[in-house]
Amino acid sequence: MPAVIVVGSQWGDEGKGKITDYLALQADVVVRYQGGPNAGHTVVVDGQEFQLHLLPSGILYPDKLSVIGNGVVVDPEVLVDEIHSLESRGIDTRGLRISARAHLIMPYHKLLDVLQEESMGARKIGTTLKGVGPAYMDKAARVGIRVGDLLEPDVFRDKLEVNLKDKNRIFQHFYGREPMSLEPILESYLAAAQVLRPYITETSVLINDAISRGQKVLFEGAQGTFLDLDHGTYPYVTSSHPVAGGACIGAGVGPTRIDKVIGVVKAYTSRVGDGPFPTELKDDTGALIREKGHEYGVTTGRPRRIGWLDLVMVKYAAVLSGFTGLAVTRMDVLSGFDTLKVAYAYRYRGQEITSFPSSLSVLSQCEPVYREFPGWPEIDPACRRLEDLHPNVRRYLEFVEEVTGLKVALVSLGRNRKDTLTLENVF
Ligand code: IMP
Ligand code: MG
């Protein structure tokens, strides 16, 4: 009766959507536990592409429950659009459940995200401007408005009034902007509430009951370990906890109920947004990988920064989340190169280190220490046995296992759901 958490082990966009969708086939319940519409998960089923921002990847299966946990911040407009767009493509969304405790992203959060980034100038974080950071700020400041409040219009109006008074002072006096008016916000949020009402419930109880009944529950992390508010490359991080511990808080389950944690590792590294990136490739090789892998943000369309695989990071991610196995993605994108590099250590002030530094100034002085590997020809995505993979692909995967001390359970060989090689059962 496993409960499995899927975590990104880099800076997001590791292919968690694809891996979650693949594993969801065997699950009964799929849960998003943090983040919000800043996430972009691409899932390809029978050649049809779906881009999900707030909905858990399990939504594409009609018979599963797909849960938006309390740790997620919900923009009702984005969510309603996403539900309608899936329904118009024939996807049944009745399995959706939304935590009444999840916080709402409000229009003033989105404006604040933009204004805060603008005022930071060169020190900007490079956020997705979806209002995620300001929504989590209000949650911590205990002035947030929650999904459940949408069901009580009077309570919602009161909270909105209090917030607007405060936010409008900031907009007018600090940023020299026009104030926001209450009525249009009230109207559009209460309209969205009508669509969302049937899905809103006490999700923590539902998830715990499912685990107790022996059902299979998959927890789907958004973003990645190095965007974690505590453990990532602060301040160039998101405002939530993508690490496995975040699933316990963001879904309301105890750590003793979790059986496995799968770290998703992209065969190279990417980052969207600012901040240090030791193995970054600013040359033609980076550009080539970007084009081959269509490495453009699903949420913002920004070109992603590309670099070689950094196992110093992956090893640290494995410790932070207690990975029990790995899923390596996008091996197909790396095909056709003469040589590939993988970092297994950093050189800092002449010394080789294998730990990931907490200081950004130390990290920006770290030079990756690489092992070179011979490349491989195009991979057949239909390959179903490790033995059928090119020996150089196997060597690359073996090095990942050697440095991390973890088994590779899944290898993604293409974008489609079916282009996945299972080496070890997860459920
Ligand atoms: P925010 O989450 O919009 O506040 O952005 C904070 C940082 O996290 C920025 O560097 C974003 O580019 C990054 N980020 C947020 N969500 C994702 C994601 O789903 N994939 C990759 N990067 C993300
Ligand atoms: Mg993404």
Coordinates of C-alpha atoms and ligand atoms in Angstrom, one line a residue:
M1 CA 0.0 0.0 0.0
P2 CA 2.6 2.5 -1.0
A3 CA 2.5 6.2 -0.7
V4 CA 5.1 7.6 -3.1
I5 CA 6.5 11.1 -3.4
V6 CA 7.9 12.4 -6.7
V7 CA 10.4 15.2 -6.2
G8 CA 12.4 17.3 -8.7
S9 CA 16.1 17.0 -7.9
Q10 CA 17.3 20.1 -9.8
W11 CA 15.7 23.5 -10.5
G12 CA 12.4 22.2 -11.8
D13 CA 11.4 21.1 -15.2
E14 CA 13.0 17.7 -14.7
G15 CA 10.1 15.9 -16.3
K16 CA 8.1 15.3 -13.1
G17 CA 4.8 15.8 -15.1
K18 CA 5.7 13.0 -17.4
I19 CA 6.9 10.7 -14.6
T20 CA 3.9 11.4 -12.4
D21 CA 1.5 10.8 -15.3
Y22 CA 3.3 7.5 -16.0
L23 CA 3.2 6.4 -12.4
A24 CA -0.4 7.6 -12.0
L25 CA -1.5 4.7 -14.1
Q26 CA -1.0 2.5 -11.1
A27 CA -2.1 5.0 -8.5
D28 CA -5.6 5.6 -7.0
V29 CA -5.0 9.2 -5.8
V30 CA -2.6 11.8 -7.1
V31 CA -1.8 14.8 -4.9
R32 CA -0.2 18.2 -5.6
Y33 CA 1.3 19.5 -2.3
Q34 CA 2.9 22.9 -3.0
G35 CA 3.5 25.7 -5.5
G36 CA 0.8 27.1 -7.7
P37 CA 0.3 28.3 -11.3
N38 CA 4.1 29.0 -11.4
A39 CA 4.4 25.3 -12.3
G40 CA 4.2 24.0 -15.8
H41 CA 3.9 20.2 -16.3
T42 CA 3.8 18.8 -19.8
V43 CA 2.2 15.5 -20.4
V44 CA 2.0 13.8 -23.8
V45 CA -0.6 11.0 -24.2
D46 CA -1.0 9.3 -27.6
G47 CA 0.7 12.3 -29.3
Q48 CA -1.7 14.8 -27.6
E49 CA 0.0 17.4 -25.5
F50 CA -1.4 18.7 -22.2
Q51 CA 0.1 21.5 -20.3
L52 CA -0.9 21.6 -16.7
H53 CA -0.3 24.4 -14.2
L54 CA -2.5 23.7 -11.2
L55 CA -4.2 20.4 -11.9
P56 CA -2.3 17.3 -10.7
S57 CA -1.1 15.2 -13.6
G58 CA -3.5 12.4 -12.5
I59 CA -6.4 14.4 -13.9
L60 CA -5.9 12.8 -17.3
Y61 CA -7.1 9.5 -15.9
P62 CA -10.9 9.5 -15.4
D63 CA -11.0 6.9 -12.6
K64 CA -8.5 8.6 -10.2
L65 CA -8.8 11.2 -7.5
S66 CA -6.7 14.3 -8.3
V67 CA -6.1 16.4 -5.2
I68 CA -4.9 20.0 -4.8
G69 CA -3.5 19.9 -1.3
N70 CA -3.6 22.6 1.4
G71 CA 0.1 23.6 0.6
V72 CA -0.8 24.8 -2.9
V73 CA -1.7 28.4 -3.7
V74 CA -4.7 28.5 -6.1
D75 CA -5.5 31.2 -8.6
P76 CA -9.2 30.4 -9.3
E77 CA -9.2 32.0 -12.7
V78 CA -6.3 29.8 -13.9
L79 CA -7.9 26.7 -12.3
V80 CA -11.3 27.3 -13.9
D81 CA -9.7 27.9 -17.3
E82 CA -7.7 24.7 -16.9
I83 CA -10.8 22.7 -16.0
H84 CA -12.8 24.1 -18.9
S85 CA -9.9 23.6 -21.4
L86 CA -9.5 19.9 -20.4
E87 CA -13.3 19.4 -20.5
S88 CA -13.4 20.8 -24.0
R89 CA -10.8 18.2 -25.0
G90 CA -13.0 15.4 -23.6
I91 CA -11.2 14.9 -20.2
D92 CA -13.5 14.1 -17.3
T93 CA -12.4 16.3 -14.4
R94 CA -14.9 15.0 -11.8
G95 CA -12.1 13.3 -9.9
L96 CA -10.7 16.7 -8.8
R97 CA -10.6 17.6 -5.1
I98 CA -9.4 20.9 -3.8
S99 CA -8.4 21.6 -0.2
A100 CA -10.5 24.1 1.6
R101 CA -7.3 25.1 3.4
A102 CA -5.3 26.0 0.3
H103 CA -4.7 29.7 0.0
L104 CA -5.9 31.9 -2.8
I105 CA -3.8 34.0 -5.2
M106 CA -5.6 37.3 -5.4
P107 CA -5.2 40.0 -8.2
Y108 CA -3.2 42.1 -5.8
H109 CA -0.7 39.3 -5.4
K110 CA 0.0 39.2 -9.1
L111 CA 0.5 43.0 -9.2
L112 CA 2.7 42.9 -6.2
D113 CA 4.8 40.1 -7.8
V114 CA 5.4 42.4 -10.8
L115 CA 6.1 45.6 -8.8
Q116 CA 8.5 43.8 -6.4
E117 CA 10.5 42.3 -9.2
E118 CA 10.6 45.7 -11.0
S119 CA 11.9 47.4 -7.9
M120 CA 14.6 44.9 -7.4
G121 CA 16.3 45.8 -10.7
A122 CA 19.4 43.7 -11.3
R123 CA 18.8 41.8 -8.1
K124 CA 15.4 40.4 -9.3
I125 CA 14.6 36.7 -8.7
G126 CA 13.1 36.1 -12.2
T127 CA 9.8 34.9 -10.8
T128 CA 7.0 33.7 -13.0
L129 CA 4.9 36.8 -12.0
K130 CA 2.0 34.6 -11.1
G131 CA 1.6 36.1 -7.6
V132 CA 2.9 32.9 -5.9
G133 CA 5.4 34.6 -3.6
P134 CA 3.1 37.4 -2.4
A135 CA 0.3 34.8 -1.7
Y136 CA 2.6 32.7 0.5
M137 CA 3.7 36.0 2.2
D138 CA 0.1 36.7 3.2
K139 CA -0.3 33.1 4.3
A140 CA 2.7 33.5 6.7
A141 CA 1.5 36.9 7.7
R142 CA -1.9 35.3 8.6
V143 CA -3.9 37.6 6.4
G144 CA -4.4 35.2 3.5
I145 CA -7.7 34.2 2.1
R146 CA -8.4 30.5 1.7
V147 CA -10.3 28.4 -0.9
G148 CA -12.9 27.5 1.8
D149 CA -13.6 31.2 2.2
L150 CA -15.0 31.2 -1.3
L151 CA -17.9 29.2 0.0
E152 CA -18.9 31.8 2.6
P153 CA -19.4 35.0 0.6
D154 CA -19.7 37.3 3.6
V155 CA -16.5 36.0 5.1
F156 CA -14.8 36.3 1.8
R157 CA -16.0 40.0 1.3
D158 CA -14.8 40.9 4.9
K159 CA -11.3 39.4 4.3
L160 CA -11.0 41.0 0.9
E161 CA -12.0 44.4 2.3
V162 CA -9.3 44.2 5.0
N163 CA -6.7 43.1 2.6
L164 CA -7.5 45.7 -0.1
K165 CA -7.3 48.5 2.5
D166 CA -3.8 47.4 3.3
K167 CA -2.6 46.6 -0.3
N168 CA -4.1 49.8 -1.7
R169 CA -2.0 51.8 0.8
I170 CA 1.1 50.0 -0.6
F171 CA 0.0 50.5 -4.2
Q172 CA -0.9 54.2 -3.8
H173 CA 1.7 55.5 -1.4
F174 CA 4.7 53.2 -2.0
Y175 CA 4.4 52.4 -5.8
G176 CA 2.3 55.5 -6.9
R177 CA -0.4 53.3 -8.4
E178 CA -4.1 53.4 -8.7
P179 CA -6.0 51.5 -5.9
M180 CA -7.8 48.3 -6.8
S181 CA -11.6 48.2 -6.4
L182 CA -13.4 45.5 -4.4
E183 CA -16.5 44.8 -6.5
P184 CA -14.9 43.4 -9.7
I185 CA -12.7 41.1 -7.6
L186 CA -15.6 40.0 -5.5
E187 CA -17.7 39.3 -8.6
S188 CA -15.1 37.3 -10.5
Y189 CA -14.0 35.3 -7.4
L190 CA -17.5 34.4 -6.4
A191 CA -18.3 33.4 -10.0
A192 CA -15.3 31.1 -10.0
A193 CA -16.5 29.8 -6.6
Q194 CA -19.6 28.4 -8.3
V195 CA -17.5 26.3 -10.7
L196 CA -15.1 25.1 -7.9
R197 CA -17.7 24.5 -5.2
P198 CA -18.3 20.8 -5.9
Y199 CA -14.6 20.0 -5.7
I200 CA -13.8 21.8 -2.4
T201 CA -13.4 19.5 0.6
E202 CA -11.2 18.4 3.5
T203 CA -8.5 16.7 1.5
S204 CA -6.2 15.6 4.3
V205 CA -8.8 13.3 5.7
L206 CA -9.5 11.9 2.2
I207 CA -5.8 11.2 1.6
N208 CA -5.2 9.6 4.9
D209 CA -8.3 7.4 4.5
A210 CA -7.1 6.3 1.1
I211 CA -3.7 5.3 2.6
S212 CA -5.4 3.4 5.4
R213 CA -7.6 1.5 2.9
G214 CA -4.4 0.3 1.2
Q215 CA -4.9 2.5 -1.9
K216 CA -1.9 3.8 -3.8
V217 CA -1.2 7.5 -3.3
L218 CA 1.2 9.5 -5.4
F219 CA 2.4 12.9 -4.2
E220 CA 3.5 15.2 -7.0
G221 CA 6.1 17.9 -6.2
A222 CA 6.2 21.0 -8.3
Q223 CA 9.4 23.0 -9.0
G224 CA 12.6 21.3 -7.7
T225 CA 14.8 20.8 -4.7
F226 CA 17.1 23.8 -5.5
L227 CA 14.0 26.1 -5.7
D228 CA 13.0 25.1 -2.1
L229 CA 12.6 28.1 0.2
D230 CA 14.8 26.6 2.9
H231 CA 17.1 24.2 1.0
G232 CA 17.5 25.9 -2.4
T233 CA 19.8 28.6 -3.8
Y234 CA 18.2 31.3 -1.6
P235 CA 17.1 34.0 -2.5
Y236 CA 16.7 32.6 -6.0
V237 CA 14.0 30.2 -5.0
T238 CA 10.3 29.8 -4.9
S239 CA 8.2 30.4 -1.8
S240 CA 7.2 26.8 -1.0
H241 CA 8.8 23.4 -0.2
P242 CA 9.3 21.1 -3.1
V243 CA 11.4 18.7 -1.0
A244 CA 9.7 15.5 0.2
G245 CA 9.0 16.9 3.6
G246 CA 6.8 19.5 1.9
A247 CA 4.4 16.7 1.0
C248 CA 3.7 16.0 4.6
I249 CA 2.8 19.6 5.4
G250 CA 1.3 20.4 2.1
A251 CA -1.0 17.4 2.0
G252 CA -1.5 16.8 5.7
V253 CA 0.0 13.3 6.0
G254 CA 2.5 12.1 8.6
P255 CA 6.1 11.1 7.6
T256 CA 5.6 7.6 8.9
R257 CA 2.9 7.0 6.2
I258 CA 5.3 7.6 3.3
D259 CA 6.9 4.5 1.7
K260 CA 9.1 5.8 -1.2
V261 CA 10.6 9.0 -2.5
I262 CA 11.5 9.1 -6.2
G263 CA 13.9 11.8 -7.3
V264 CA 13.4 12.9 -10.9
V265 CA 16.7 13.8 -12.5
K266 CA 17.0 15.3 -16.0
A267 CA 20.0 13.9 -17.9
Y268 CA 21.3 17.5 -18.0
T269 CA 20.5 20.5 -15.9
S270 CA 18.2 23.5 -16.6
R271 CA 17.2 26.6 -14.8
V272 CA 14.7 29.3 -15.6
G273 CA 15.1 32.5 -13.6
D274 CA 18.2 34.1 -12.1
G275 CA 20.8 32.8 -9.7
P276 CA 24.1 30.8 -9.8
F277 CA 24.4 27.7 -12.0
P278 CA 27.8 26.0 -11.8
T279 CA 27.6 23.7 -14.9
E280 CA 25.8 26.3 -17.1
L281 CA 26.7 26.1 -20.8
K282 CA 26.6 29.5 -22.4
D283 CA 27.9 28.2 -25.7
D284 CA 26.5 26.4 -28.8
T285 CA 26.3 23.1 -26.9
G286 CA 23.9 24.7 -24.5
A287 CA 21.9 26.2 -27.3
L288 CA 21.8 22.9 -29.1
I289 CA 20.4 21.0 -26.1
R290 CA 17.9 23.9 -25.6
E291 CA 16.6 23.5 -29.1
K292 CA 16.6 19.7 -29.1
G293 CA 14.8 19.5 -25.8
H294 CA 12.4 22.4 -26.5
E295 CA 13.7 24.0 -23.3
Y296 CA 11.4 26.9 -23.0
G297 CA 9.3 27.6 -19.9
V298 CA 5.8 26.1 -20.1
T299 CA 4.4 28.9 -17.9
T300 CA 6.4 31.9 -19.1
G301 CA 7.8 30.9 -22.5
R302 CA 11.3 32.0 -21.3
P303 CA 14.3 30.2 -22.7
R304 CA 15.7 27.9 -20.0
R305 CA 19.4 28.1 -19.1
I306 CA 21.1 24.8 -19.9
G307 CA 24.1 23.0 -18.3
W308 CA 25.7 19.5 -17.9
L309 CA 24.3 17.1 -15.4
D310 CA 25.5 18.1 -11.9
L311 CA 25.6 15.2 -9.5
V312 CA 26.8 17.3 -6.6
M313 CA 23.3 18.7 -6.6
V314 CA 21.5 15.5 -7.2
K315 CA 23.4 13.8 -4.3
Y316 CA 22.4 16.6 -2.0
A317 CA 18.8 16.5 -3.2
A318 CA 18.8 12.8 -2.4
V319 CA 19.8 13.5 1.2
L320 CA 17.4 16.3 1.7
S321 CA 14.4 14.2 0.6
G322 CA 15.6 10.7 1.4
F323 CA 15.3 9.5 -2.1
T324 CA 14.7 5.7 -2.4
G325 CA 15.3 5.7 -6.2
L326 CA 15.7 7.8 -9.2
A327 CA 13.8 8.5 -12.5
V328 CA 16.2 9.8 -15.2
T329 CA 14.5 11.8 -17.9
R330 CA 15.3 13.1 -21.4
M331 CA 18.1 10.7 -22.2
D332 CA 16.9 11.0 -25.8
V333 CA 17.7 14.7 -25.9
L334 CA 21.4 14.0 -25.2
S335 CA 21.7 11.6 -28.2
G336 CA 24.0 12.6 -31.1
F337 CA 26.8 14.2 -29.1
D338 CA 30.4 13.1 -29.4
T339 CA 31.2 13.6 -25.7
L340 CA 29.1 14.4 -22.7
K341 CA 30.2 15.8 -19.3
V342 CA 28.9 15.1 -15.9
A343 CA 30.0 17.0 -12.8
Y344 CA 30.7 14.9 -9.7
A345 CA 32.6 17.5 -7.6
Y346 CA 33.4 21.2 -7.4
R347 CA 36.8 22.9 -7.2
Y348 CA 36.7 25.7 -4.7
R349 CA 39.9 27.6 -3.9
G350 CA 42.0 24.8 -5.3
Q351 CA 40.3 22.1 -3.3
E352 CA 37.9 19.4 -4.5
I353 CA 34.6 19.4 -2.6
T354 CA 31.6 17.2 -3.0
S355 CA 29.1 19.0 -0.8
F356 CA 26.8 21.6 -2.0
P357 CA 27.6 25.0 -0.4
S358 CA 24.9 27.1 1.4
S359 CA 26.6 30.4 0.5
L360 CA 25.8 31.7 -3.0
S361 CA 29.2 33.5 -3.2
V362 CA 31.0 30.3 -2.5
L363 CA 28.8 28.5 -5.0
S364 CA 29.5 31.1 -7.7
Q365 CA 33.2 30.5 -7.2
C366 CA 32.8 26.7 -7.6
E367 CA 34.2 25.2 -10.8
P368 CA 32.6 21.9 -11.8
V369 CA 34.9 18.8 -11.9
Y370 CA 33.8 16.7 -14.8
R371 CA 33.9 13.1 -15.9
E372 CA 33.7 12.8 -19.7
F373 CA 31.5 10.2 -21.4
P374 CA 31.2 9.1 -25.0
G375 CA 27.9 10.0 -26.5
W376 CA 25.2 7.7 -28.1
P377 CA 23.2 7.5 -31.3
E378 CA 19.4 8.2 -31.4
I379 CA 17.6 6.1 -28.8
D380 CA 14.7 3.8 -29.7
P381 CA 11.9 5.1 -27.4
A382 CA 10.2 1.7 -27.6
C383 CA 13.1 0.0 -25.9
R384 CA 11.9 -2.1 -22.9
R385 CA 15.0 -3.7 -21.5
L386 CA 18.2 -2.2 -20.1
E387 CA 20.2 -4.6 -22.2
D388 CA 18.8 -3.1 -25.4
L389 CA 20.1 0.4 -24.6
H390 CA 23.4 1.5 -26.2
P391 CA 26.3 0.6 -23.9
N392 CA 27.2 4.3 -23.6
V393 CA 23.7 5.1 -22.3
R394 CA 24.1 2.4 -19.7
R395 CA 27.6 3.7 -18.7
Y396 CA 26.1 7.2 -18.2
L397 CA 23.3 5.7 -16.0
E398 CA 25.7 3.6 -14.1
F399 CA 27.8 6.7 -13.2
V400 CA 24.6 8.4 -11.9
E401 CA 24.0 5.3 -9.7
E402 CA 27.6 5.1 -8.6
V403 CA 27.8 8.8 -7.4
T404 CA 24.4 8.9 -5.8
G405 CA 24.3 5.4 -4.4
L406 CA 20.8 5.0 -5.7
K407 CA 19.1 2.8 -8.2
V408 CA 17.6 4.2 -11.3
A409 CA 14.1 2.8 -11.3
L410 CA 12.7 4.6 -14.4
V411 CA 14.3 6.0 -17.6
S412 CA 12.4 8.3 -19.8
L413 CA 13.3 7.8 -23.5
G414 CA 10.9 10.2 -25.1
R415 CA 8.0 12.6 -24.5
N416 CA 5.1 10.2 -24.8
R417 CA 3.7 8.4 -21.7
K418 CA 4.7 5.1 -23.3
D419 CA 8.3 6.0 -24.0
T420 CA 9.4 4.9 -20.5
L421 CA 11.6 2.1 -19.4
T422 CA 10.8 0.6 -16.0
L423 CA 13.9 -1.0 -14.3
E424 CA 12.3 -1.4 -10.9
N425 CA 8.7 -1.2 -9.8
V426 CA 7.8 1.9 -7.9
F427 CA 4.3 0.8 -6.7
Ligands
IMP1 P1 8.1 32.1 -8.4 O1 7.8 30.7 -8.0 O2 7.2 32.5 -9.5 O3 8.0 33.0 -7.2 O4 9.5 32.2 -9.0 C1 10.7 31.9 -8.2 C2 11.7 31.2 -9.0 O5 11.3 29.8 -9.2 C3 12.1 31.7 -10.4 O6 13.4 31.5 -10.6 C4 11.2 30.9 -11.3 O7 11.7 30.8 -12.6 C5 11.3 29.6 -10.6 N1 10.2 28.7 -10.9 C6 8.9 28.7 -10.4 N2 8.2 27.7 -10.8 C7 9.0 27.0 -11.6 C8 8.8 25.8 -12.4 O8 7.7 25.1 -12.3 N3 9.8 25.3 -13.1 C9 11.0 26.0 -13.1 N4 11.3 27.1 -12.4 C10 10.2 27.6 -11.7
MG2 MG 7.9 22.8 -15.6

